[in-house]
PDB file of C-alpha atoms (C1' of nucleotides) in Angstrom:
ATOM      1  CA  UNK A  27      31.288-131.946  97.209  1.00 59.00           C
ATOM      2  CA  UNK A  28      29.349-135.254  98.045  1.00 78.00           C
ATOM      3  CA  UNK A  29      26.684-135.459  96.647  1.00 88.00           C
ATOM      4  CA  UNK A  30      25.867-135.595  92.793  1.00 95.00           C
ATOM      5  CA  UNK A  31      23.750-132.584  92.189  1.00 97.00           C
ATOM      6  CA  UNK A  32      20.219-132.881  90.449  1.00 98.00           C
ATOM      7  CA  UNK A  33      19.346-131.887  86.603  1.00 97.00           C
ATOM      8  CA  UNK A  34      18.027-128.812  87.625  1.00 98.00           C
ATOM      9  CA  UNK A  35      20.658-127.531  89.635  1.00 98.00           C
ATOM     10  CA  UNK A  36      23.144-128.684  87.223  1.00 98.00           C
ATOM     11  CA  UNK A  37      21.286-126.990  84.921  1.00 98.00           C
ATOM     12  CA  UNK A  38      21.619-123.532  86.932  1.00 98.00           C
ATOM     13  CA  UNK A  39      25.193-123.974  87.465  1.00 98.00           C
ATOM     14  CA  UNK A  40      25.862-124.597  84.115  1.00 98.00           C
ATOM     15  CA  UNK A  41      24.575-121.359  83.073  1.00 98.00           C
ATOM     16  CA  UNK A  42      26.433-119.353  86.017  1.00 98.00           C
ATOM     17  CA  UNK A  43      29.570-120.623  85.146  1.00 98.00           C
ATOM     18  CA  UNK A  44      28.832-119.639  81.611  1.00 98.00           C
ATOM     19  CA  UNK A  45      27.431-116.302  82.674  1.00 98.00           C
ATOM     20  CA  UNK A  46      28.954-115.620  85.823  1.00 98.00           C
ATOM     21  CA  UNK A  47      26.516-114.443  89.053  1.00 98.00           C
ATOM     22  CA  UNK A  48      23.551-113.650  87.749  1.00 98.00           C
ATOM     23  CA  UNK A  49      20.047-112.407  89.344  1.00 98.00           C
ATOM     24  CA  UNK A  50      17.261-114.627  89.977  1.00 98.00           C
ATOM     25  CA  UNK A  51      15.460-112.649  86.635  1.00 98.00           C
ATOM     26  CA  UNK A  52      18.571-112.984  84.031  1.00 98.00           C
ATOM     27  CA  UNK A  53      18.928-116.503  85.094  1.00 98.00           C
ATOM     28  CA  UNK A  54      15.814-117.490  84.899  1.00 98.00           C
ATOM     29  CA  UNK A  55      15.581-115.459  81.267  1.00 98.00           C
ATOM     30  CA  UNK A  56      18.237-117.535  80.518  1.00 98.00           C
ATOM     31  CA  UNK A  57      16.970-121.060  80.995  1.00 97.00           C
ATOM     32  CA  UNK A  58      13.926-119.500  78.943  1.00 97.00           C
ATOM     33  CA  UNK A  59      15.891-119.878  75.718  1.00 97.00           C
ATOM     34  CA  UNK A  60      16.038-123.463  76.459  1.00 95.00           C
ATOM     35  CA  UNK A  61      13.306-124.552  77.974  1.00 96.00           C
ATOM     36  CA  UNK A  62       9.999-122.893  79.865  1.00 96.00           C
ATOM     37  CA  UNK A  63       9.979-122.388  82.865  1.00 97.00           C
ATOM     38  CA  UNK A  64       8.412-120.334  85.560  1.00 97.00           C
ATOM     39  CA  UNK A  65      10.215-117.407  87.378  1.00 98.00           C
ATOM     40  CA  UNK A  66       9.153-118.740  90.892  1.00 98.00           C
ATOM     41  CA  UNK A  67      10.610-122.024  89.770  1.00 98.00           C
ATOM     42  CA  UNK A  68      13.793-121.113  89.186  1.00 98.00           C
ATOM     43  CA  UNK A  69      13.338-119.119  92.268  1.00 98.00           C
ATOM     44  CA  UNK A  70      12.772-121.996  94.570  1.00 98.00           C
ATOM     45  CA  UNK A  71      15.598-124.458  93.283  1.00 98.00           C
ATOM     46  CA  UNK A  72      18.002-121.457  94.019  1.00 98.00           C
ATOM     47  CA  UNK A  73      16.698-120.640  97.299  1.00 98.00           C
ATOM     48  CA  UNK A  74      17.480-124.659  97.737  1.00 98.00           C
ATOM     49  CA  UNK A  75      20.775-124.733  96.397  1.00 98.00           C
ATOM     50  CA  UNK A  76      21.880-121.719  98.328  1.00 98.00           C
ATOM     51  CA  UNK A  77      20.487-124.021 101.684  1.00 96.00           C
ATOM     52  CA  UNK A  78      22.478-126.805 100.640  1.00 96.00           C
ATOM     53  CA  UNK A  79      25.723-124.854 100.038  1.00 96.00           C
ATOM     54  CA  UNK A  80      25.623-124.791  96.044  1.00 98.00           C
ATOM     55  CA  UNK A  81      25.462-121.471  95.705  1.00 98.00           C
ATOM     56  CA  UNK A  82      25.977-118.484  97.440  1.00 98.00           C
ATOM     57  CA  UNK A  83      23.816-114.817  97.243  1.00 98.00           C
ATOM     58  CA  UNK A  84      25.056-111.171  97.606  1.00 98.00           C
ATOM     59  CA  UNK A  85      21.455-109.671  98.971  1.00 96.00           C
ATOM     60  CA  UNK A  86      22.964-106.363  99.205  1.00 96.00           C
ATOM     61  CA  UNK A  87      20.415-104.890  97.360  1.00 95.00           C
ATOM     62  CA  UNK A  88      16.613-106.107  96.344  1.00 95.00           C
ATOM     63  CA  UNK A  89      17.717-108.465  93.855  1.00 96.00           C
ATOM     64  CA  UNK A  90      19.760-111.276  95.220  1.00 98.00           C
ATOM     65  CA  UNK A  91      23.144-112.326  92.921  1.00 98.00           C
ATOM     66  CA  UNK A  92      24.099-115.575  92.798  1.00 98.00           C
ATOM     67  CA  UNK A  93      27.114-117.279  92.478  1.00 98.00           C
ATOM     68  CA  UNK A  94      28.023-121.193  92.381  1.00 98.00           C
ATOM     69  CA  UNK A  95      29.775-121.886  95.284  1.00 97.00           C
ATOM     70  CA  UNK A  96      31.926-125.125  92.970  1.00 97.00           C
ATOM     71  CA  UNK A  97      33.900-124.938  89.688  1.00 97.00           C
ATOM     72  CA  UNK A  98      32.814-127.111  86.966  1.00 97.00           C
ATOM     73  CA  UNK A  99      35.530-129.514  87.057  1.00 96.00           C
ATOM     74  CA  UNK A 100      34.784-130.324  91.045  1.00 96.00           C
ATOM     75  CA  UNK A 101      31.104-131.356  89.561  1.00 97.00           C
ATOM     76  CA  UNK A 102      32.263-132.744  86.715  1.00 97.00           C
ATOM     77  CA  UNK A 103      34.694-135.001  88.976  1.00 95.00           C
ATOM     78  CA  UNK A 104      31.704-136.219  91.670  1.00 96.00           C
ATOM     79  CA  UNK A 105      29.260-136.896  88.856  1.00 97.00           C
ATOM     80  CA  UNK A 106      32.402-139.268  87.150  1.00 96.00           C
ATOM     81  CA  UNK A 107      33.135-141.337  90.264  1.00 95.00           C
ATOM     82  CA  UNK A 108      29.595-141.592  90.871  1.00 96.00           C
ATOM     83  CA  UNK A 109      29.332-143.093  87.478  1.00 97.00           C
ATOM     84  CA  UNK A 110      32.387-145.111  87.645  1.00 96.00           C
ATOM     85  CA  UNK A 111      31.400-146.755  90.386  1.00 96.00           C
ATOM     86  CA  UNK A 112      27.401-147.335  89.807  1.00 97.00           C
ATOM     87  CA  UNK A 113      27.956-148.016  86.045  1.00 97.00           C
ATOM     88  CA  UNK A 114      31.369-148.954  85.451  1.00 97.00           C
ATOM     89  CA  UNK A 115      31.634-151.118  88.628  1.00 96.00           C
ATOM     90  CA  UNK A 116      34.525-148.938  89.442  1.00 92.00           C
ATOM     91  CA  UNK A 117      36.414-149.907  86.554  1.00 89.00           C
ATOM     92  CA  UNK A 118      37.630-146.002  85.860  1.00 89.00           C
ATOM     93  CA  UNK A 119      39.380-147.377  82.526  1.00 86.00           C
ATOM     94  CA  UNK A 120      36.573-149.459  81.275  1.00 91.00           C
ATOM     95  CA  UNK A 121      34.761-146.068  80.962  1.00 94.00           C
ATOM     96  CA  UNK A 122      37.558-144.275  78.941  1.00 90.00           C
ATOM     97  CA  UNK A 123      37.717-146.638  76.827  1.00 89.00           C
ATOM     98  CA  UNK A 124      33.878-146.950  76.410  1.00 92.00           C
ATOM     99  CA  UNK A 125      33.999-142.946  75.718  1.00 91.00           C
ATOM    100  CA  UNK A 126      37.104-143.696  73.107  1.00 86.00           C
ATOM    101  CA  UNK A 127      35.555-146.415  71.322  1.00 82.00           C
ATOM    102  CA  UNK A 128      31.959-146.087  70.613  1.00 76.00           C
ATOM    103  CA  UNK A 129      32.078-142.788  68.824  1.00 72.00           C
ATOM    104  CA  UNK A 130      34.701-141.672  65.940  1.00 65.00           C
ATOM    105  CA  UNK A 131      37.000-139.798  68.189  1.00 70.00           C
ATOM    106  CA  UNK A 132      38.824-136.711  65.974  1.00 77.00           C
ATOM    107  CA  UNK A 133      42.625-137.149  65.158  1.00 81.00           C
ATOM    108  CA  UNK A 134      42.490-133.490  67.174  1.00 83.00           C
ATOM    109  CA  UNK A 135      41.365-135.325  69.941  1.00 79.00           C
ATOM    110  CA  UNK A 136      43.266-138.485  69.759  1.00 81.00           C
ATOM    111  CA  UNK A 137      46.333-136.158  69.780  1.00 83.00           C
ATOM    112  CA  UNK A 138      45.144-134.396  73.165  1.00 83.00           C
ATOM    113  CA  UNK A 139      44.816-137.465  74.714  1.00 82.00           C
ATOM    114  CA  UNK A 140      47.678-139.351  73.825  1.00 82.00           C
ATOM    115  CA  UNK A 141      49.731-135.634  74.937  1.00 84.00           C
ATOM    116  CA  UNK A 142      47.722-136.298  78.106  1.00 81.00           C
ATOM    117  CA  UNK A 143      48.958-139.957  78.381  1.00 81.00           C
ATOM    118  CA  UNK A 144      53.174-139.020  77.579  1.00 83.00           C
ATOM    119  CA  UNK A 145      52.795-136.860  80.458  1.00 81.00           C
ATOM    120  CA  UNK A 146      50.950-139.028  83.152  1.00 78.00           C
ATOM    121  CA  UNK A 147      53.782-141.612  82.195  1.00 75.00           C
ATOM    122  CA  UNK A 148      56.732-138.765  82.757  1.00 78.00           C
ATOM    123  CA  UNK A 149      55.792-139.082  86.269  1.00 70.00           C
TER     124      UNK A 149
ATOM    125  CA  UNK B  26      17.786-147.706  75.142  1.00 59.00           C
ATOM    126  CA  UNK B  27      16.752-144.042  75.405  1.00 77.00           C
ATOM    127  CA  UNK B  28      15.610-143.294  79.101  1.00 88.00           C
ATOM    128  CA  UNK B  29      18.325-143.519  81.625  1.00 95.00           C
ATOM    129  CA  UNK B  30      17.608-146.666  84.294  1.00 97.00           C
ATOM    130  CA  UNK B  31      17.717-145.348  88.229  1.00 97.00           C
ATOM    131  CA  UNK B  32      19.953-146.360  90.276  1.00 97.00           C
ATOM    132  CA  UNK B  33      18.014-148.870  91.906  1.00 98.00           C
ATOM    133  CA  UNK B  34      17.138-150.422  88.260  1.00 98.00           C
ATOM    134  CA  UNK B  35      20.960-150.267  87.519  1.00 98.00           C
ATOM    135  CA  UNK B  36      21.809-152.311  90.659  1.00 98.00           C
ATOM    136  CA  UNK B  37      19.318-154.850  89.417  1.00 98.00           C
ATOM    137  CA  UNK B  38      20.858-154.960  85.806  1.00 98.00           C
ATOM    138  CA  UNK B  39      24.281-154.960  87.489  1.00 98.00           C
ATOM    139  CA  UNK B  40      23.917-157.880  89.266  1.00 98.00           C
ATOM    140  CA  UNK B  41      21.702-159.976  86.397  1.00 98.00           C
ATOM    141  CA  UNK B  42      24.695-159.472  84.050  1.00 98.00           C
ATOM    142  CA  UNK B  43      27.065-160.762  86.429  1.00 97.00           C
ATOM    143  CA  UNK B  44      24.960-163.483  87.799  1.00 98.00           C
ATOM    144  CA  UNK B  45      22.492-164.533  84.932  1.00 98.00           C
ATOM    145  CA  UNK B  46      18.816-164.876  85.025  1.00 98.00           C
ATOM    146  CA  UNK B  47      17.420-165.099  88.290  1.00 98.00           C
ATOM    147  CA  UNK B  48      14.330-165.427  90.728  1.00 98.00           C
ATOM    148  CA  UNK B  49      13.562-162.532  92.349  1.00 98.00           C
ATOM    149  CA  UNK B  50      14.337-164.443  96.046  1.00 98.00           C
ATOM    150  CA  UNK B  51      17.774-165.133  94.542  1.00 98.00           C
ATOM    151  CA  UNK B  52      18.313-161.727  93.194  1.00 98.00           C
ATOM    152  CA  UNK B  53      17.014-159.894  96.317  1.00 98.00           C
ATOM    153  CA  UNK B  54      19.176-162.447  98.262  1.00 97.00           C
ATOM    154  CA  UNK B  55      22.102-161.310  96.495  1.00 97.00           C
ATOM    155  CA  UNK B  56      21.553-157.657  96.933  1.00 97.00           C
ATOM    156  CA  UNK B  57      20.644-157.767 100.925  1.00 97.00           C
ATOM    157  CA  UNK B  58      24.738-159.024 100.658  1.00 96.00           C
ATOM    158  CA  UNK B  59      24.935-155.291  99.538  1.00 95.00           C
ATOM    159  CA  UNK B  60      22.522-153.529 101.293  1.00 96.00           C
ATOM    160  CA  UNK B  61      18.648-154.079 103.196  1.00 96.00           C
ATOM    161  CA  UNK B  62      16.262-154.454 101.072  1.00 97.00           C
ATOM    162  CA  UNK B  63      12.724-155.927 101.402  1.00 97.00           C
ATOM    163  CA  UNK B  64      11.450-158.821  99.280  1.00 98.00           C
ATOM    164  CA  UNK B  65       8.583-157.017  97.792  1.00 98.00           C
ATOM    165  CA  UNK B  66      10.779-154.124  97.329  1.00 98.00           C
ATOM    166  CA  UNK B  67      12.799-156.153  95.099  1.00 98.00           C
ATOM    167  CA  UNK B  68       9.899-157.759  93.305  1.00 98.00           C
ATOM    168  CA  UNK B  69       7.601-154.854  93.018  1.00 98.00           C
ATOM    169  CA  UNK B  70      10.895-153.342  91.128  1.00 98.00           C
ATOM    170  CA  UNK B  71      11.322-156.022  88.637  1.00 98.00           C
ATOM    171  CA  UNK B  72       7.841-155.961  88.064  1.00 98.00           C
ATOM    172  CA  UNK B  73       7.869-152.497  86.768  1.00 97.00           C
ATOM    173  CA  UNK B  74      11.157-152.884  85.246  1.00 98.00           C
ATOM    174  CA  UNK B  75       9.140-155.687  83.362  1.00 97.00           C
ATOM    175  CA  UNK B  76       7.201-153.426  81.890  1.00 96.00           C
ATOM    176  CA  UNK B  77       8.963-150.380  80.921  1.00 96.00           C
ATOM    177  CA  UNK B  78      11.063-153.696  79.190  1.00 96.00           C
ATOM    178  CA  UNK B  79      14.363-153.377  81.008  1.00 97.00           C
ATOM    179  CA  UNK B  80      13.632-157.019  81.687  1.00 98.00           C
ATOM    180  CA  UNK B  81      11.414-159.979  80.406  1.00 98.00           C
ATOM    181  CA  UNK B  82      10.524-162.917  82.598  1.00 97.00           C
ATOM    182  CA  UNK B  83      10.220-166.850  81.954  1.00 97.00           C
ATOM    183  CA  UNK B  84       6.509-167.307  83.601  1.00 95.00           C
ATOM    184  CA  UNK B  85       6.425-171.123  83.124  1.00 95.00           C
ATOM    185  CA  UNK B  86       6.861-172.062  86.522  1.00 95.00           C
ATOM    186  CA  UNK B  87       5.633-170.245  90.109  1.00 94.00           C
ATOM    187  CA  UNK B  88       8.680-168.507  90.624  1.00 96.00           C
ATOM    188  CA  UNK B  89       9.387-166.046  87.068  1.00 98.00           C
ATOM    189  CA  UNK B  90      13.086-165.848  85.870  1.00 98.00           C
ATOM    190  CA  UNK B  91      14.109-162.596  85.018  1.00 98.00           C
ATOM    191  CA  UNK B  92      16.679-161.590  82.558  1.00 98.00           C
ATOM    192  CA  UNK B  93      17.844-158.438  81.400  1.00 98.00           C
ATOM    193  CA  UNK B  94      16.448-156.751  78.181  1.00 97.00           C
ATOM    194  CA  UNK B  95      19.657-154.674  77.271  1.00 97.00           C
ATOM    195  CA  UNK B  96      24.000-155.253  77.334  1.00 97.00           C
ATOM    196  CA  UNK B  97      26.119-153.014  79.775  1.00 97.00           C
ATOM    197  CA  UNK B  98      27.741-151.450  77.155  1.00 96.00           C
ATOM    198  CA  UNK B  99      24.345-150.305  75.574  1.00 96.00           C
ATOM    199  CA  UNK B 100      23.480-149.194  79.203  1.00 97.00           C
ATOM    200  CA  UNK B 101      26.719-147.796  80.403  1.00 97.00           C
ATOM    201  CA  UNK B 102      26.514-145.655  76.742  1.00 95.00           C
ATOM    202  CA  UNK B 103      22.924-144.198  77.498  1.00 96.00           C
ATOM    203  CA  UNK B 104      24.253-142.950  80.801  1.00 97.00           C
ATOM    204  CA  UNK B 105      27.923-141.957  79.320  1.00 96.00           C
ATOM    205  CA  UNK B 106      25.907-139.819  76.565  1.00 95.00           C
ATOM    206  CA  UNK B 107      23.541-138.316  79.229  1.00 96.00           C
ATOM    207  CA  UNK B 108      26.886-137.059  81.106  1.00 97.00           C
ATOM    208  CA  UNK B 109      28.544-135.677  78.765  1.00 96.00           C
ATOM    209  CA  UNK B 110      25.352-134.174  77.379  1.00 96.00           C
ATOM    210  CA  UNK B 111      24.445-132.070  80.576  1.00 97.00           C
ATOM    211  CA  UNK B 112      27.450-132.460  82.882  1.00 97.00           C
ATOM    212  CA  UNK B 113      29.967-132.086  80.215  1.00 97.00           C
ATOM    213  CA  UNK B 114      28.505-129.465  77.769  1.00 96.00           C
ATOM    214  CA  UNK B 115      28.424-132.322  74.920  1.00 93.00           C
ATOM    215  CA  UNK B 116      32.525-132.319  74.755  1.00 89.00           C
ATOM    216  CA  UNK B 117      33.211-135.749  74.931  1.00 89.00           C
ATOM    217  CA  UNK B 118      37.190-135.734  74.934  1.00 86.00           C
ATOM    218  CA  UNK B 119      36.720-132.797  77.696  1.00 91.00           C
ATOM    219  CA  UNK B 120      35.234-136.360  79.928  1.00 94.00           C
ATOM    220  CA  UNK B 121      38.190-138.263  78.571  1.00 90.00           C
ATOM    221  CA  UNK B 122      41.042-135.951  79.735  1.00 89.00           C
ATOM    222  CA  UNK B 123      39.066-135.500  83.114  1.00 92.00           C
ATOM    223  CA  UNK B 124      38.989-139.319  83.990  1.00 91.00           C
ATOM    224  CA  UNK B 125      42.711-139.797  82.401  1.00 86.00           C
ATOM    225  CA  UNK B 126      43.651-136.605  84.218  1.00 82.00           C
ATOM    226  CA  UNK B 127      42.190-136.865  87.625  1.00 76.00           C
ATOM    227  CA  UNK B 128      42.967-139.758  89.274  1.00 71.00           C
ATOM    228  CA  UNK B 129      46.321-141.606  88.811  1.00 65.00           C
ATOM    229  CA  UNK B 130      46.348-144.283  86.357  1.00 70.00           C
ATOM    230  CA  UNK B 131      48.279-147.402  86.417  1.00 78.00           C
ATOM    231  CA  UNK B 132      51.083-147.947  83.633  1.00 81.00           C
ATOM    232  CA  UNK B 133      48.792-151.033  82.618  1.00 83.00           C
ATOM    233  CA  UNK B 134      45.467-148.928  82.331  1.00 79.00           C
ATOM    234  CA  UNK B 135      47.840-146.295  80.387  1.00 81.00           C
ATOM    235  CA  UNK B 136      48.943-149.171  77.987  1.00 84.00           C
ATOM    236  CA  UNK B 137      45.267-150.355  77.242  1.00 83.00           C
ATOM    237  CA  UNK B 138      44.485-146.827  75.992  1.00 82.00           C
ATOM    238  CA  UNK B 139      47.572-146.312  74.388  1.00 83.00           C
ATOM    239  CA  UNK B 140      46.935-149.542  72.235  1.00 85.00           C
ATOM    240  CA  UNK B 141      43.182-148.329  71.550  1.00 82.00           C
ATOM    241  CA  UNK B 142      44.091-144.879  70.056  1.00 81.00           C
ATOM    242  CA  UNK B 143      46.423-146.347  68.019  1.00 83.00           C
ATOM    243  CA  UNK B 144      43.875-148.749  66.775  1.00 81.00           C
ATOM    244  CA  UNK B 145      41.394-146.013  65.999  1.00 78.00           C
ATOM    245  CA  UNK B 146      44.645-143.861  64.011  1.00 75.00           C
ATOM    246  CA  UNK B 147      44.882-146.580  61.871  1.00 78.00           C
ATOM    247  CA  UNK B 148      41.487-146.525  60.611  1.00 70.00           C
TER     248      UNK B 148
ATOM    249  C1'  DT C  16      -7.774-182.530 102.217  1.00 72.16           C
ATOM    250  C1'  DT C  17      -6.197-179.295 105.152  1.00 72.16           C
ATOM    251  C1'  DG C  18      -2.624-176.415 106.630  1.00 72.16           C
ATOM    252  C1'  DT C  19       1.855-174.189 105.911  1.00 72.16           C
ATOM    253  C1'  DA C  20       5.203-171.928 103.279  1.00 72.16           C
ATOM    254  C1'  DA C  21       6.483-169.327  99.332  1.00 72.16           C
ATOM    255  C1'  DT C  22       5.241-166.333  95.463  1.00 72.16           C
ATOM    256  C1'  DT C  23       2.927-162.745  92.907  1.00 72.16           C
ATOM    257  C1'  DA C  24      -0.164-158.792  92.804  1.00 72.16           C
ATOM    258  C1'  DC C  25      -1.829-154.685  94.533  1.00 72.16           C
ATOM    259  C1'  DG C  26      -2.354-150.474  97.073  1.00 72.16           C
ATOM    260  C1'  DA C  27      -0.687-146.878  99.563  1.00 72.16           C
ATOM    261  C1'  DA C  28       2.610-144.233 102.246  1.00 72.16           C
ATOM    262  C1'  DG C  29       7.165-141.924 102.311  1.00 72.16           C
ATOM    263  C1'  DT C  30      10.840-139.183 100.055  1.00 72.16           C
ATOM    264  C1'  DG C  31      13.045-135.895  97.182  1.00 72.16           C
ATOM    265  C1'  DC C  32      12.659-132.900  93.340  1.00 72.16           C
ATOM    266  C1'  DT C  33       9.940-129.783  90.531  1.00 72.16           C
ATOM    267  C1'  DT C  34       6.386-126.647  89.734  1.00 72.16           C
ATOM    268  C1'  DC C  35       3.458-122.966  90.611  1.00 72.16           C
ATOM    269  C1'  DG C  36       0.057-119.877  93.098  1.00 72.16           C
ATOM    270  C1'  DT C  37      -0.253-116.498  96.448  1.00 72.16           C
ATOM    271  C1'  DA C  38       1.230-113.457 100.113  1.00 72.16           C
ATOM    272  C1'  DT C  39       4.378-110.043 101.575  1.00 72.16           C
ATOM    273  C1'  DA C  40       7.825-106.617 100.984  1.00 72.16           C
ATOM    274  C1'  DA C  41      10.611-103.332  98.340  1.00 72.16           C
ATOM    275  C1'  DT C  42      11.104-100.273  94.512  1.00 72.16           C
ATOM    276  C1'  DT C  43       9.592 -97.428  90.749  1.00 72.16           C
ATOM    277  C1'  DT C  44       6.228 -94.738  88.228  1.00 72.16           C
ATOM    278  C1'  DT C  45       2.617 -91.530  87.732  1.00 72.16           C
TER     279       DT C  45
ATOM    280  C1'  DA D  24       1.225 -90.506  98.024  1.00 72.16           C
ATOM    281  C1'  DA D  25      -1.097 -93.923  95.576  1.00 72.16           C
ATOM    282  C1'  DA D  26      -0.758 -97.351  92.111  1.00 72.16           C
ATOM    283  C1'  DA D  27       1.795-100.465  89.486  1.00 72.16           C
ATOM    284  C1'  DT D  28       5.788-103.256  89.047  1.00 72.16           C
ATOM    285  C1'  DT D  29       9.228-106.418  90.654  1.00 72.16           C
ATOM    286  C1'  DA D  30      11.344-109.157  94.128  1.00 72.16           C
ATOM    287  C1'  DT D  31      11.491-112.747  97.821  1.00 72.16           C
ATOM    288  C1'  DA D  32       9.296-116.150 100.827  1.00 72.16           C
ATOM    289  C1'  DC D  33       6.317-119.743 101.691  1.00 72.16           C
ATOM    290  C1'  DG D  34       3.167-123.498 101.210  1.00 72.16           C
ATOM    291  C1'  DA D  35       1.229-127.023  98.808  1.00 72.16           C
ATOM    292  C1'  DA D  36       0.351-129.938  94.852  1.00 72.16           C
ATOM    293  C1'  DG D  37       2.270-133.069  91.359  1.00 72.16           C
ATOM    294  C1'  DC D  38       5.422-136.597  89.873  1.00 72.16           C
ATOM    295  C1'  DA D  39       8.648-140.403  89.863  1.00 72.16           C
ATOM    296  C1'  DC D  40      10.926-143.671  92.504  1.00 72.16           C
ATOM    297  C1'  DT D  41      11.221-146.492  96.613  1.00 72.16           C
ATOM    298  C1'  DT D  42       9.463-148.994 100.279  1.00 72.16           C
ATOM    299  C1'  DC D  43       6.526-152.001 102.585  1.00 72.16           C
ATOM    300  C1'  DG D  44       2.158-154.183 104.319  1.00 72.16           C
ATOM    301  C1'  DT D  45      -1.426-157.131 103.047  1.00 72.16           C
ATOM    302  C1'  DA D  46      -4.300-159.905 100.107  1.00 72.16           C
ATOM    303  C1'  DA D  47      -4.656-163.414  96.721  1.00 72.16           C
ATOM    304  C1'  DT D  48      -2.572-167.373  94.556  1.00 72.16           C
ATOM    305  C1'  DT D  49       0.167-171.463  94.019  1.00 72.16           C
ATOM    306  C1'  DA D  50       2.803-175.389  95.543  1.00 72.16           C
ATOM    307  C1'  DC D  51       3.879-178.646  98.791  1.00 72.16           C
ATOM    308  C1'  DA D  52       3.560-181.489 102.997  1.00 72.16           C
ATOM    309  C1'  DA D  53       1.255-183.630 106.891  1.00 72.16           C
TER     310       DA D  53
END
DNA sequence: TTGTAATTACGAAGTGCTTCGTATAATTTT
DNA sequence: AAAATTATACGAAGCACTTCGTAATTACAA
């Protein structure tokens, strides 16, 4: 994965990981509870994502099923650097701690962190 | 701050912060030490960046001075909210472990965070 | 003052993404 | 089998950002 994804297609993934491979139709219904948009739309940007390796189709039958081609956390990871290093200038920690301070972080989720922390210093 | 800057706004911003107010020759200057960029690329740039007010200008003299409008952090927390809005599903510790988790951190990075947690405990 | 260099202002082309209309093909219904 | 429905494919327009050429303006020097 090189290159960051756009909104859209972001968008689309999120829902197949969510859903799991879904037809052009039930995906498309899908983003309809969020936001409108045409069928042929959604159409297009899939057709384009499937060209640049994003996802992949079974065209088996009529309707095409798609799949994403990445799990989230390989997206998740590109989008991060991208951001580390554009908005962060590449100061990875500066960014944690941006994300830890600015909002009131849950004792729940202190504790997951600092669990997360014992064991990246057991190595 | 509620619109995300592009990239090519951020780079701007980036190097205004680290530099302070500049002409747009000394600014463009600085970024061809990056990458080629054109003079009235630069400046046609800053000029809209002047007026969606991402950056106000001291007109007194022939050449303007541009400084920025906004702080990283206020920057750097736009974009952190718009990524773990859409990339992120709006879990915000699910970012955290992912930037602790992937990459190894040094013991000094791991101390920083260590001492902010237990800042925010106390509270 | 006239000419040269530097600056801003403006317009338009290029690029990538999004959006949609329409054509074509496959399937289902009557 | 014909008509209606549903799907894909394709092309083009729209939009935002980037890029650059050129004109207009200002400052400075000969």
């Amino acid at each position: 994965m090189k290159q960051k994804p756009t909104e859209s297609e972001l968008e689309i993934m999120q829902l197949l990981w969510e859903c799991g491979p879904l037809t052009v139709r039930k995906l498309n219904d899908k983003l309809n509870e969020i936001r409108k948009v045409g069928y042929t739309t959604t159409l297009k940007i899939m057709q384009i994502m499937t060209e640049k390796g994003l996802l992949i189709r079974n065209t088996d039958h009529r309707s095409h099923i798609y799949s994403p081609t990445l799990r989230p956390e390989e997206v998740q990871n590109t989008v991060l650097d991208h951001v580390i290093k554009t908005v962060f200038r590449g100061n990875r920690s500066s960014l944690i701690l941006q994300a830890l301070g600015t909002h009131s972080s849950s004792p729940e989720e202190l504790a997951e962190i600092k669990a997360l922390i014992k064991k990246l210093e057991e190595k």
